[in-house]
mmCIF file of C-alpha atoms and ligand atoms in Angstrom:
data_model
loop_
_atom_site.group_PDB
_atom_site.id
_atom_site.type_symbol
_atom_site.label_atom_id
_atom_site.label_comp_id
_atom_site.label_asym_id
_atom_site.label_seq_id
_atom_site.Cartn_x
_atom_site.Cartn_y
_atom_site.Cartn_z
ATOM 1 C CA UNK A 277 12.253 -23.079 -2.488
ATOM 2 C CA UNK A 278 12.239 -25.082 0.843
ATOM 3 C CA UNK A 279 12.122 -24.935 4.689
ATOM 4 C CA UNK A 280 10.830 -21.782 5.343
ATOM 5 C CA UNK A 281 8.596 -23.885 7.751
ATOM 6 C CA UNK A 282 11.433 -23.704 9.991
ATOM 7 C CA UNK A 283 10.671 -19.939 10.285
ATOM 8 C CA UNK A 284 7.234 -20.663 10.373
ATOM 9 C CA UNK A 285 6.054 -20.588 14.203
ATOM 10 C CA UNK A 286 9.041 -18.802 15.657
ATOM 11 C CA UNK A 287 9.263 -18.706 19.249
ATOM 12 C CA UNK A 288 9.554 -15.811 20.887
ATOM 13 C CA UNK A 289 11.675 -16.373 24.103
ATOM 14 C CA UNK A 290 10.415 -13.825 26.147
ATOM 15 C CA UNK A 291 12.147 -14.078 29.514
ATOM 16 C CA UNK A 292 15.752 -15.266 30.377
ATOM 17 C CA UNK A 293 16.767 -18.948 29.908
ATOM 18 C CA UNK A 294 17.824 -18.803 33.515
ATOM 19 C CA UNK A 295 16.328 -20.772 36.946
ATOM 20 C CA UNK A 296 13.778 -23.398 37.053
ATOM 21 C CA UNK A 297 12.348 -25.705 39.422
ATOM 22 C CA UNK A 298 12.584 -23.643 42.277
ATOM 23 C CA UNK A 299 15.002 -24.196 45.080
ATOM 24 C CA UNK A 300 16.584 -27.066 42.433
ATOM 25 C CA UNK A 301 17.405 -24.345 40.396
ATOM 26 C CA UNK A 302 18.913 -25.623 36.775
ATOM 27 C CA UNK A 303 19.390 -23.980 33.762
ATOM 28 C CA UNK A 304 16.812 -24.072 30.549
ATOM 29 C CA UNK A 305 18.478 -26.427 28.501
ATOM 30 C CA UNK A 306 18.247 -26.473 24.365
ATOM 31 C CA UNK A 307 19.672 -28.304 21.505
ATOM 32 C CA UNK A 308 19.120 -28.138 17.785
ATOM 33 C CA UNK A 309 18.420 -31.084 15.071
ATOM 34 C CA UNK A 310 18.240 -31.365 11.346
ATOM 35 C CA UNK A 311 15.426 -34.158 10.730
ATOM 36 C CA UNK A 312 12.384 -34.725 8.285
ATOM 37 C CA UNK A 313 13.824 -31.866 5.967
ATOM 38 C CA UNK A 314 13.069 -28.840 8.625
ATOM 39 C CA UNK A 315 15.407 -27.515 11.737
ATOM 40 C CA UNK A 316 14.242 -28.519 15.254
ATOM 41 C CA UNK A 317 15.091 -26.737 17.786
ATOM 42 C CA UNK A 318 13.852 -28.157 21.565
ATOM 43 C CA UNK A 319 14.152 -26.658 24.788
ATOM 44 C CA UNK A 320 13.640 -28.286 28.575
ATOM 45 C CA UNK A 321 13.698 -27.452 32.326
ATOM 46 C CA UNK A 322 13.512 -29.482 34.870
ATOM 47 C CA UNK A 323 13.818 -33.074 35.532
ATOM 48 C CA UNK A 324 16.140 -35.169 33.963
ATOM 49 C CA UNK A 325 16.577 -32.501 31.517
ATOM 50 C CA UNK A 326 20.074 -34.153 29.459
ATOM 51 C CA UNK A 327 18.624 -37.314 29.283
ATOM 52 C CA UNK A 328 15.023 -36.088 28.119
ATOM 53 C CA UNK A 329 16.795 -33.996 25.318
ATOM 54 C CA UNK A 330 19.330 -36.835 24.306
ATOM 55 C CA UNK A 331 15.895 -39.385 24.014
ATOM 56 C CA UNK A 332 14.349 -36.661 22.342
ATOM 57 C CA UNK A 333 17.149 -36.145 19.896
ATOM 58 C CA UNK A 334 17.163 -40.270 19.291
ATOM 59 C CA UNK A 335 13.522 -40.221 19.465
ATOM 60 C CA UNK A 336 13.467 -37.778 16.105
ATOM 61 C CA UNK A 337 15.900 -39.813 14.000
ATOM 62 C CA UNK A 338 14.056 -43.144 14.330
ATOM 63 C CA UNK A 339 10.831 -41.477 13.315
ATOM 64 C CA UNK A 340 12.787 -39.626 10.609
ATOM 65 C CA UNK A 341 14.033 -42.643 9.333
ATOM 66 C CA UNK A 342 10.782 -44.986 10.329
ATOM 67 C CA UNK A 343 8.251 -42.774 8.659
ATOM 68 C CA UNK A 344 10.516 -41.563 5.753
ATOM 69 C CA UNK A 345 9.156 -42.814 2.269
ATOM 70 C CA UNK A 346 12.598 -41.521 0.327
ATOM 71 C CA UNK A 347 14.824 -44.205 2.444
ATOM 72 C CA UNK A 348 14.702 -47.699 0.676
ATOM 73 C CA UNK A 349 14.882 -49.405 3.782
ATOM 74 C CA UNK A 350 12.220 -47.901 5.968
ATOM 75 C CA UNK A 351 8.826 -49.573 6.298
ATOM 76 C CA UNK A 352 6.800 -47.198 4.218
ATOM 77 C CA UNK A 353 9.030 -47.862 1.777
ATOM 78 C CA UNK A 354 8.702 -51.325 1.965
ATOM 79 C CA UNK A 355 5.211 -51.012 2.004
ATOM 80 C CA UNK A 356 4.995 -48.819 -1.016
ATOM 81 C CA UNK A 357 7.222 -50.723 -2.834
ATOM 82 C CA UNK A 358 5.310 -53.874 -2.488
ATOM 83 C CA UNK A 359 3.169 -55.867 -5.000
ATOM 84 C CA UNK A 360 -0.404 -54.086 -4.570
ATOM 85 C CA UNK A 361 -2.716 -56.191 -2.587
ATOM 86 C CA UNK A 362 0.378 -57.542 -1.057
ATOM 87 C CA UNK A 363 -0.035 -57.314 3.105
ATOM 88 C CA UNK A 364 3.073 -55.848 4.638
ATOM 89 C CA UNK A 365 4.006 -56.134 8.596
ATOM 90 C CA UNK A 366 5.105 -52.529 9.003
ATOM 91 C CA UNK A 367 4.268 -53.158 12.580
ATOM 92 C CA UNK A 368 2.401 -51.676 15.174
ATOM 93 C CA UNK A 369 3.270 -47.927 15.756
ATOM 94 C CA UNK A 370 3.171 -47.565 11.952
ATOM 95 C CA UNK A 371 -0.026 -49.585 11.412
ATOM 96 C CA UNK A 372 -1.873 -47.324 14.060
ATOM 97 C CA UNK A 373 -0.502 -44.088 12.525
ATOM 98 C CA UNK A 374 -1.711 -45.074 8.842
ATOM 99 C CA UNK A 375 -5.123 -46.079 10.823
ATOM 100 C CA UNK A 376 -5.617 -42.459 12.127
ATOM 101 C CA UNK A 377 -4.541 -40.810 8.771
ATOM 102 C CA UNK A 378 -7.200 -43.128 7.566
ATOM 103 C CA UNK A 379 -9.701 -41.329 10.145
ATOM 104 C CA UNK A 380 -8.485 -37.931 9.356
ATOM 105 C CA UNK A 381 -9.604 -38.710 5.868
ATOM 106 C CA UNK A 382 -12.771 -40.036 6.644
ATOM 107 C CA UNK A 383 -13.244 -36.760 9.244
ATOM 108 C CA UNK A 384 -12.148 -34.524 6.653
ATOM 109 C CA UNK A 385 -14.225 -35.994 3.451
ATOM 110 C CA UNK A 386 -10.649 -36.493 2.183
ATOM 111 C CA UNK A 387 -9.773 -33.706 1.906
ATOM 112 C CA UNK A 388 -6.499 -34.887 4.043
ATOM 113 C CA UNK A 389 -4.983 -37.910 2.171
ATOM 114 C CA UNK A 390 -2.097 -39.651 2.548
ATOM 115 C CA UNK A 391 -1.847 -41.390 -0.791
ATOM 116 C CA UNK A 392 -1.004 -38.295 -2.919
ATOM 117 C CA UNK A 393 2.459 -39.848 -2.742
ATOM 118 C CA UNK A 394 2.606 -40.788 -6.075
ATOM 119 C CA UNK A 395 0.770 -37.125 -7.398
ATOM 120 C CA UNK A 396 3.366 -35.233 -5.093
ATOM 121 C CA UNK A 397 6.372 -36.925 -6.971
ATOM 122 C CA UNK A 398 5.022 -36.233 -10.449
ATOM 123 C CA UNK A 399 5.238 -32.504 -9.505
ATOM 124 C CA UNK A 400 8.445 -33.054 -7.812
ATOM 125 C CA UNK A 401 7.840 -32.312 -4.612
ATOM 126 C CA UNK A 402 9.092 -35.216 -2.934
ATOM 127 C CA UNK A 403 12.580 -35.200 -4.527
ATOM 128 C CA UNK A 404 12.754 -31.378 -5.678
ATOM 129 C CA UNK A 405 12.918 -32.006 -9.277
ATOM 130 C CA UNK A 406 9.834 -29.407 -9.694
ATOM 131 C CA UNK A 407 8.116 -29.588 -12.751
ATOM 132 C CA UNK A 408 4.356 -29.214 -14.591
ATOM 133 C CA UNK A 409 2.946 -32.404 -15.053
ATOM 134 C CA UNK A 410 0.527 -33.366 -17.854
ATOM 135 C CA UNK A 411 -3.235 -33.207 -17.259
ATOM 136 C CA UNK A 412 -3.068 -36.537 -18.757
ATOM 137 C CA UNK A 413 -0.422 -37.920 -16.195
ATOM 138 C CA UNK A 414 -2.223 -36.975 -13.450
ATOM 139 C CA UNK A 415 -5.417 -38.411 -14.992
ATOM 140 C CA UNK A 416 -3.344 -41.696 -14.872
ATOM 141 C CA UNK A 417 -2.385 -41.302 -11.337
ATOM 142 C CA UNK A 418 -5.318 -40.039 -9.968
ATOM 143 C CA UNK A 419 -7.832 -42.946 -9.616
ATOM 144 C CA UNK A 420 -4.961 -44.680 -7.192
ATOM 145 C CA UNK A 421 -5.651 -41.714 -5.138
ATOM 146 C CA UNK A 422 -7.953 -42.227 -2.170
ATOM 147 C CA UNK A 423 -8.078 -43.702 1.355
ATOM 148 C CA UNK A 424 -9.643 -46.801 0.201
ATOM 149 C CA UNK A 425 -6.782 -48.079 -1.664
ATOM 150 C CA UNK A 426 -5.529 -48.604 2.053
ATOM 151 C CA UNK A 427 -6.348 -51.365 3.771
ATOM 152 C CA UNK A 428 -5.490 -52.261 7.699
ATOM 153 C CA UNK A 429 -4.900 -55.894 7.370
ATOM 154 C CA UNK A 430 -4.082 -59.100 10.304
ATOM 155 C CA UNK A 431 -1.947 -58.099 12.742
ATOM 156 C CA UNK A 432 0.329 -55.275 12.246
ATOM 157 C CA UNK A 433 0.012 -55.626 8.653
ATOM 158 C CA UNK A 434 -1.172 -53.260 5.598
ATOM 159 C CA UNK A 435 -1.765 -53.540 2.084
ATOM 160 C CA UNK A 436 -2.225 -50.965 -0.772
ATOM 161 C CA UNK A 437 -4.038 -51.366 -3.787
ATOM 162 C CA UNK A 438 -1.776 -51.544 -7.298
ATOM 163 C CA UNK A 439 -0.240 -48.581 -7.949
ATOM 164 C CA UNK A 440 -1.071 -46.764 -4.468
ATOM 165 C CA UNK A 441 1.524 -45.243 -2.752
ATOM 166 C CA UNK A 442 1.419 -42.967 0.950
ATOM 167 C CA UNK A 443 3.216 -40.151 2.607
ATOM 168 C CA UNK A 444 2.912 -39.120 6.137
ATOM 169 C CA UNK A 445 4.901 -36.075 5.650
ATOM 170 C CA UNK A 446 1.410 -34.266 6.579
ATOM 171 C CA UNK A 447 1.189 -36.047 9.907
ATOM 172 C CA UNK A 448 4.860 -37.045 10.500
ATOM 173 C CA UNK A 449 6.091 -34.166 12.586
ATOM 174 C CA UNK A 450 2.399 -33.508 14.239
ATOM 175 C CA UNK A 451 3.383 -37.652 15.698
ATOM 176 C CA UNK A 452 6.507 -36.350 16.359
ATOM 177 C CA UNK A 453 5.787 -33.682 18.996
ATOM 178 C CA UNK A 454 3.303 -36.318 20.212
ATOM 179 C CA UNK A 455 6.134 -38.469 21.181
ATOM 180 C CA UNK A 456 8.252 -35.524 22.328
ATOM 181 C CA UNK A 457 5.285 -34.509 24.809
ATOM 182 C CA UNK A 458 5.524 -38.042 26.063
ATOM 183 C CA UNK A 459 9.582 -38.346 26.384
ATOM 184 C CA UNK A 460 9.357 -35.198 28.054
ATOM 185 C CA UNK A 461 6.476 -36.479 30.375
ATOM 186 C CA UNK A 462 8.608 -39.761 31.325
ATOM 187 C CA UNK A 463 11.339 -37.300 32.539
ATOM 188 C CA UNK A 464 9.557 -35.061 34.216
ATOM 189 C CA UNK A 465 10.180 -31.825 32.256
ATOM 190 C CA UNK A 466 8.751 -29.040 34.160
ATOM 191 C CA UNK A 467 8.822 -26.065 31.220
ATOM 192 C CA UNK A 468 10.051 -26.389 27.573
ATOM 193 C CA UNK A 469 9.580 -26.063 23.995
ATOM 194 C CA UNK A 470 9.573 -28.291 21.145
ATOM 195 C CA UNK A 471 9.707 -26.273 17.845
ATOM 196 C CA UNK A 472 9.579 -29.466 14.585
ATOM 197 C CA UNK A 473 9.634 -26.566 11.984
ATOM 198 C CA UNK A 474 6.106 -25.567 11.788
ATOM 199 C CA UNK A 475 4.704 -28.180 14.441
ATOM 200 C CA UNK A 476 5.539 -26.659 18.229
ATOM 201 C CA UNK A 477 5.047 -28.267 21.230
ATOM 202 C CA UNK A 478 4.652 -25.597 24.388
ATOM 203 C CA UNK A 479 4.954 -27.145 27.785
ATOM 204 C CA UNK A 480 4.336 -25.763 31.320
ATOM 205 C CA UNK A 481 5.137 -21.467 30.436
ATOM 206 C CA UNK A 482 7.590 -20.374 30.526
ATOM 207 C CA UNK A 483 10.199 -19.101 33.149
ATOM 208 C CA UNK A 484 8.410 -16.288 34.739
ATOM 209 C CA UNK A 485 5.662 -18.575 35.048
ATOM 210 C CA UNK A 486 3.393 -16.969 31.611
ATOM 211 C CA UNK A 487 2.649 -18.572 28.912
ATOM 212 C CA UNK A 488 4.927 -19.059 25.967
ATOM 213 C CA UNK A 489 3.924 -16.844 23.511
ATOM 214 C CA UNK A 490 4.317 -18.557 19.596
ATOM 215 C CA UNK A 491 4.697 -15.931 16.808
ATOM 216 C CA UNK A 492 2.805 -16.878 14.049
ATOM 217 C CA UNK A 493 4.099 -15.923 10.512
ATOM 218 C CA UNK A 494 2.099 -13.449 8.659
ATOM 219 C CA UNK A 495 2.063 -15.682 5.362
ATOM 220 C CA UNK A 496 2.529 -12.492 3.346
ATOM 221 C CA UNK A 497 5.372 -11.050 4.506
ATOM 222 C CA UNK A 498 8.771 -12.447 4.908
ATOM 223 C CA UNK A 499 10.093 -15.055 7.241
ATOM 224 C CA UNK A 500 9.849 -13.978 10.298
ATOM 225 C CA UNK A 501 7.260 -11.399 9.987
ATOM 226 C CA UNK A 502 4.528 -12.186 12.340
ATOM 227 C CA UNK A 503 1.104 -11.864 12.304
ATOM 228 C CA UNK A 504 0.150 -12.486 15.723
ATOM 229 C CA UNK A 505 1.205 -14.074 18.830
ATOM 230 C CA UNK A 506 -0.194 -16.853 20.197
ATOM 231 C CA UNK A 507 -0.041 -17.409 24.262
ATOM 232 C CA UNK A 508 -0.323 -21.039 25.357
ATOM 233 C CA UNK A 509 1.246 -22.826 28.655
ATOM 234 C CA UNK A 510 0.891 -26.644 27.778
ATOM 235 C CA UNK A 511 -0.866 -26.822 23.576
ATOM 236 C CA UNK A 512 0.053 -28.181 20.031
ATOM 237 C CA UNK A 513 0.192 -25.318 17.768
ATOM 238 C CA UNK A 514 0.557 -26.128 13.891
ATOM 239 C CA UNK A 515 0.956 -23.666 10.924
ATOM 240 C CA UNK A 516 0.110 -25.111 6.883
ATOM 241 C CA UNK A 517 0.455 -22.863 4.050
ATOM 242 C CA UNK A 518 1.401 -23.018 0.641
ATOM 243 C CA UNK A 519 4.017 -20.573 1.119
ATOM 244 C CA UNK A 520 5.968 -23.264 2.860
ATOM 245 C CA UNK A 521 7.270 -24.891 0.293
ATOM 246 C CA UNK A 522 6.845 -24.424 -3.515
ATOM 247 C CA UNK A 523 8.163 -23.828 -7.466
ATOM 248 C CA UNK A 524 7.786 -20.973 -9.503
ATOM 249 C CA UNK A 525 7.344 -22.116 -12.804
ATOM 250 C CA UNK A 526 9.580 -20.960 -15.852
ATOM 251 C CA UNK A 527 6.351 -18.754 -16.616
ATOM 252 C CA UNK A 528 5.942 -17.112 -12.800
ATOM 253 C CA UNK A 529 2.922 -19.209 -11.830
ATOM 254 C CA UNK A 530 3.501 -20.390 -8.202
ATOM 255 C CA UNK A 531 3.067 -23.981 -7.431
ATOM 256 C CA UNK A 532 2.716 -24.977 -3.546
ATOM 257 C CA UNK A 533 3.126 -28.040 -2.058
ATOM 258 C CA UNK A 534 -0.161 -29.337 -0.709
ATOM 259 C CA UNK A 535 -2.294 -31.149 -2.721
ATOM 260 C CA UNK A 536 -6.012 -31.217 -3.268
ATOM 261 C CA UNK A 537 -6.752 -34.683 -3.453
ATOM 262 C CA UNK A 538 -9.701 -34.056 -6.134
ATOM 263 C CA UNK A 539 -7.866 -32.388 -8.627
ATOM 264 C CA UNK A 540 -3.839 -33.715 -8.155
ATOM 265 C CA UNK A 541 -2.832 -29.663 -8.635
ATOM 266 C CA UNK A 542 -1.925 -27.328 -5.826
ATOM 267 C CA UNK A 543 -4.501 -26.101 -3.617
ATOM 268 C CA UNK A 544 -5.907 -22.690 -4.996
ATOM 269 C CA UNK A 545 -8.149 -21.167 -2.590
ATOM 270 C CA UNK A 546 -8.861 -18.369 -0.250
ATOM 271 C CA UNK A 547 -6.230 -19.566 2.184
ATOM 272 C CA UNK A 548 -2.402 -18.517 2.712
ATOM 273 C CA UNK A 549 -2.275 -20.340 6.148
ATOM 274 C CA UNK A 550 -4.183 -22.602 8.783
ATOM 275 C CA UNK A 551 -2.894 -22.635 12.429
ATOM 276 C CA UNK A 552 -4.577 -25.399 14.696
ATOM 277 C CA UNK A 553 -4.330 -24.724 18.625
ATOM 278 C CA UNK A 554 -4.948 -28.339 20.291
ATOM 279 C CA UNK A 555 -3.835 -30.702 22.908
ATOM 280 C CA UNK A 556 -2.762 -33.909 20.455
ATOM 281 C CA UNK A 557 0.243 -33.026 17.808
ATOM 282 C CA UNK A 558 -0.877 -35.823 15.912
ATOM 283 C CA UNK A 559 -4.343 -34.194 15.051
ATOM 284 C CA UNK A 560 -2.951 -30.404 15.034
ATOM 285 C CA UNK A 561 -0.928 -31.420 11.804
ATOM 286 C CA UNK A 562 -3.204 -33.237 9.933
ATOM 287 C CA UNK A 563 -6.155 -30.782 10.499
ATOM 288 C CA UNK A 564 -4.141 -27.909 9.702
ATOM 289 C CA UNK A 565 -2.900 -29.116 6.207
ATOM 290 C CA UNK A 566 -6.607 -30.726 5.804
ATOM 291 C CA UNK A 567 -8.131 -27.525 6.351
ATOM 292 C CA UNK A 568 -5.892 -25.486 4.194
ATOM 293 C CA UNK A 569 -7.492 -27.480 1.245
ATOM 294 C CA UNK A 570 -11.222 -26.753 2.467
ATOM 295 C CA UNK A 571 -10.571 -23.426 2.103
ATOM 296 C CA UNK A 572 -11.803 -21.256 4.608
ATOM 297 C CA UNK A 573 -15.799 -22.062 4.369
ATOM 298 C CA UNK A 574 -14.762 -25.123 4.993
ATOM 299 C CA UNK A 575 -12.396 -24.761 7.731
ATOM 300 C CA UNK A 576 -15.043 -22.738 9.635
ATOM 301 C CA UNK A 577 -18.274 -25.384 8.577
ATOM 302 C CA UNK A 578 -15.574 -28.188 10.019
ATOM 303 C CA UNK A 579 -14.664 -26.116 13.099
ATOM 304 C CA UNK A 580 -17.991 -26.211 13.946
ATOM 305 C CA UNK A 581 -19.129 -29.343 13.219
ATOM 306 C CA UNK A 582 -16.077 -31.288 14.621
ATOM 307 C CA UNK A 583 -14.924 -28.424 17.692
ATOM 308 C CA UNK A 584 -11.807 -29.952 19.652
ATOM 309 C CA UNK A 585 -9.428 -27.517 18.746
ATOM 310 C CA UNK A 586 -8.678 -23.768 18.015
ATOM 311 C CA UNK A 587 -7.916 -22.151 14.760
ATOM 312 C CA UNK A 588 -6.598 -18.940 12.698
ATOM 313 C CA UNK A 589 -7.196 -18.907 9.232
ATOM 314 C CA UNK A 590 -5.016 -16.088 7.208
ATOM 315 C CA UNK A 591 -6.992 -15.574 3.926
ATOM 316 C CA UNK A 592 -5.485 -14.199 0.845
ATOM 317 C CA UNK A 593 -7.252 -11.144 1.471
ATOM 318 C CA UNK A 594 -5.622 -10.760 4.796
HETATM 319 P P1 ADP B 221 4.790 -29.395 6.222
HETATM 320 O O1 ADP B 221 5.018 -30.867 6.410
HETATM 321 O O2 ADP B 221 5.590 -28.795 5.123
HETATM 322 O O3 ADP B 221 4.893 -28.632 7.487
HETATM 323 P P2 ADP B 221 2.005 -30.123 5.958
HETATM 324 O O4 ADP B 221 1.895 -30.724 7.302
HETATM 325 O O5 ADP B 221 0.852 -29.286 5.537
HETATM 326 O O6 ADP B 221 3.290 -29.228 5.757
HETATM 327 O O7 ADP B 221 2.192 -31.347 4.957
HETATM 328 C C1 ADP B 221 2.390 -31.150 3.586
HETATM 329 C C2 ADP B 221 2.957 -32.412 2.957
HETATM 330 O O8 ADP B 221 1.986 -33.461 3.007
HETATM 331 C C3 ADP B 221 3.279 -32.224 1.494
HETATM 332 O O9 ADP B 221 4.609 -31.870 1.306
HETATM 333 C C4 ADP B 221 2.947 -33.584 0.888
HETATM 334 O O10 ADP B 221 4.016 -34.491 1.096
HETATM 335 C C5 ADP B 221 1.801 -34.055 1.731
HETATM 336 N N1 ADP B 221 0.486 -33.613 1.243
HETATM 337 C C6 ADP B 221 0.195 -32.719 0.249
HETATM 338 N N2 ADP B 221 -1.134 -32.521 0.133
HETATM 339 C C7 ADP B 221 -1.712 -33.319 1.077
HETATM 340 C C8 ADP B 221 -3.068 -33.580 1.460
HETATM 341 N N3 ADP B 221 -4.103 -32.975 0.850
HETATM 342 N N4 ADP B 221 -3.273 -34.466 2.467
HETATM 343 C C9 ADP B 221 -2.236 -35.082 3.086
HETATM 344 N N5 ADP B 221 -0.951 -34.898 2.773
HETATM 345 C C10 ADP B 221 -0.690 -34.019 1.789
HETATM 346 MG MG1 MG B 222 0.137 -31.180 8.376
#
């Protein structure tokens, strides 16, 4: 069962895709791309809006590729495939990003955690051969879970303790709309949206000079059943929820895709979605899939504590 996520934060065009910029009137300008297992969909006004798109569009396939950990031949997988202990040069963009995952952890008490790679592949997730694994499995696999089986080495270099492997899919497309925001920046984008399945970057309102207005699934319902609408002009907006992406076992028991770190098993708690409102994508997606597995105590004790950003917690009981 995948890429509902796509659905997840529709957008809600309200207004025409007409005029923009004032007397250098252009048209809103949009194109669509299949990356990181989700369809994008990004929309611009303004500026240099062909090129900003096109850069965009490039921009999404490197990262695709650069932060992917099922291609051979990207640098995560050269890093997780190396000798443990072994320092890697996965080089600068990708050392800093592992070194703020590492900060989310620390924020989060670990409860967001990148090394789960090896956990999310015995249940399948990764390659969508679902199954149950073994208590005793993920007893094996469990004490190579944990941020400090990372380790930010010389240079651009980083090592991982035997048997430790990371995914970024929980940050990936939050860094994405980060660099989106800043392609979109360099060419002057006046208005525009940039929807990564799930992770949606608002920019300037919209036409008519509101704010966009982000519908935000009602995790119970169907895709494309909303449960409210958010209004923001220039925000990160990122919806988690186990209803995302997961397997119904031979037996009916639903098994969703994020992990809690403690246990290895799908999250089970009071929580069927976290939105974060902020102004870094980075941070909007690894909060939101963090705070899904804190439950909603949590969330709220952390939302207070740590403030920053907005949130709306959908509980199971509605
Ligand atoms: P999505 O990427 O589907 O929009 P998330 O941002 O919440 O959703 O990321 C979920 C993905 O992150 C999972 O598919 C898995 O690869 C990985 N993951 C699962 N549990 C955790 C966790 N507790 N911390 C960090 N990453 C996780
Ligand atoms: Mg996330």
């Amino acid at each position: 069962m995948k890429r509902l996520g796509a659905l997840l934060a529709s957008l809600l065009l309200a207004g025409s895709l007409t005029a923009c910029g004032g007397t250098a009137a252009q048209e809103m300008q949009s194109i669509q791309v299949f990356a990181m297992d989700t369809v994008m969909g990004l929309r611009a006004c303004g500026g240099e809006t062909e090129a900003a798109l096109a850069a965009a569009e490039d921009e999404i396939y490197r990262l695709d590729e650069a932060l992917s950990r099922t291609r051979e031949d990207s640098a995560v997988s050269r890093l997780n495939s190396a000798a443990g202990g072994t320092p890697v040069d996965v080089g600068e963009e990708l050392r800093d990003l592992i070194a703020r995952a590492l900060d989310f952890s620390a924020a989060t008490d670990g409860a967001f955690d990148i090394t789960l790679a090896p956990v999310s592949s015995a249940w399948g997730f990764t390659e969508d051969t679902y199954r149950v694994p073994e208590d005793a499995e993920l007893a094996l696999l469990l004490p190579c879970v944990g941020a400090e089986h990372v380790h930010l080495e010389e240079g651009t270099a980083v090592s991982l303790d035997q048997g430790t492997q990371i995914d970024l899919g929980a940050i990936a497309k939050g860094y994405a709309s980060d660099r989106m925001a800043a392609i979109y920046q360099e060419h002057g984008i006046t208005h525009g949206i940039v929807d990564l399945g799930g992770n949606t970057w608002v920019c300037g309102g919209n036409l008519e000079g509101e704010p966009w207005q982000i519908g935000i699934q009602d995790p119970a319902r169907s895709a494309g059943a909303l449960a409210g609408i958010l209004e923001a002009s220039d925000a990160f907006a990122v919806t988690s929820g186990g209803y995302q992406r997961y397997y119904t076992a031979p037996d009916g028991t639903v098994y969703q895709h994020i992990l809690d770190p403690k246990t290895g098993y799908p999250v089970e708690s009071d929580l069927l979605s976290v939105s974060i409102l902020c102004d870094n994508g980075t941070m909007a997606d690894a909060y939101s899939t963090a705070l899904y597995v804190m439950g909603s105590a949590g969330a709220q004790a952390f939302w207070r504590t740590h403030g920053g950003f907005e949130m709306i917690l959908i509980t199971t009981a509605g």
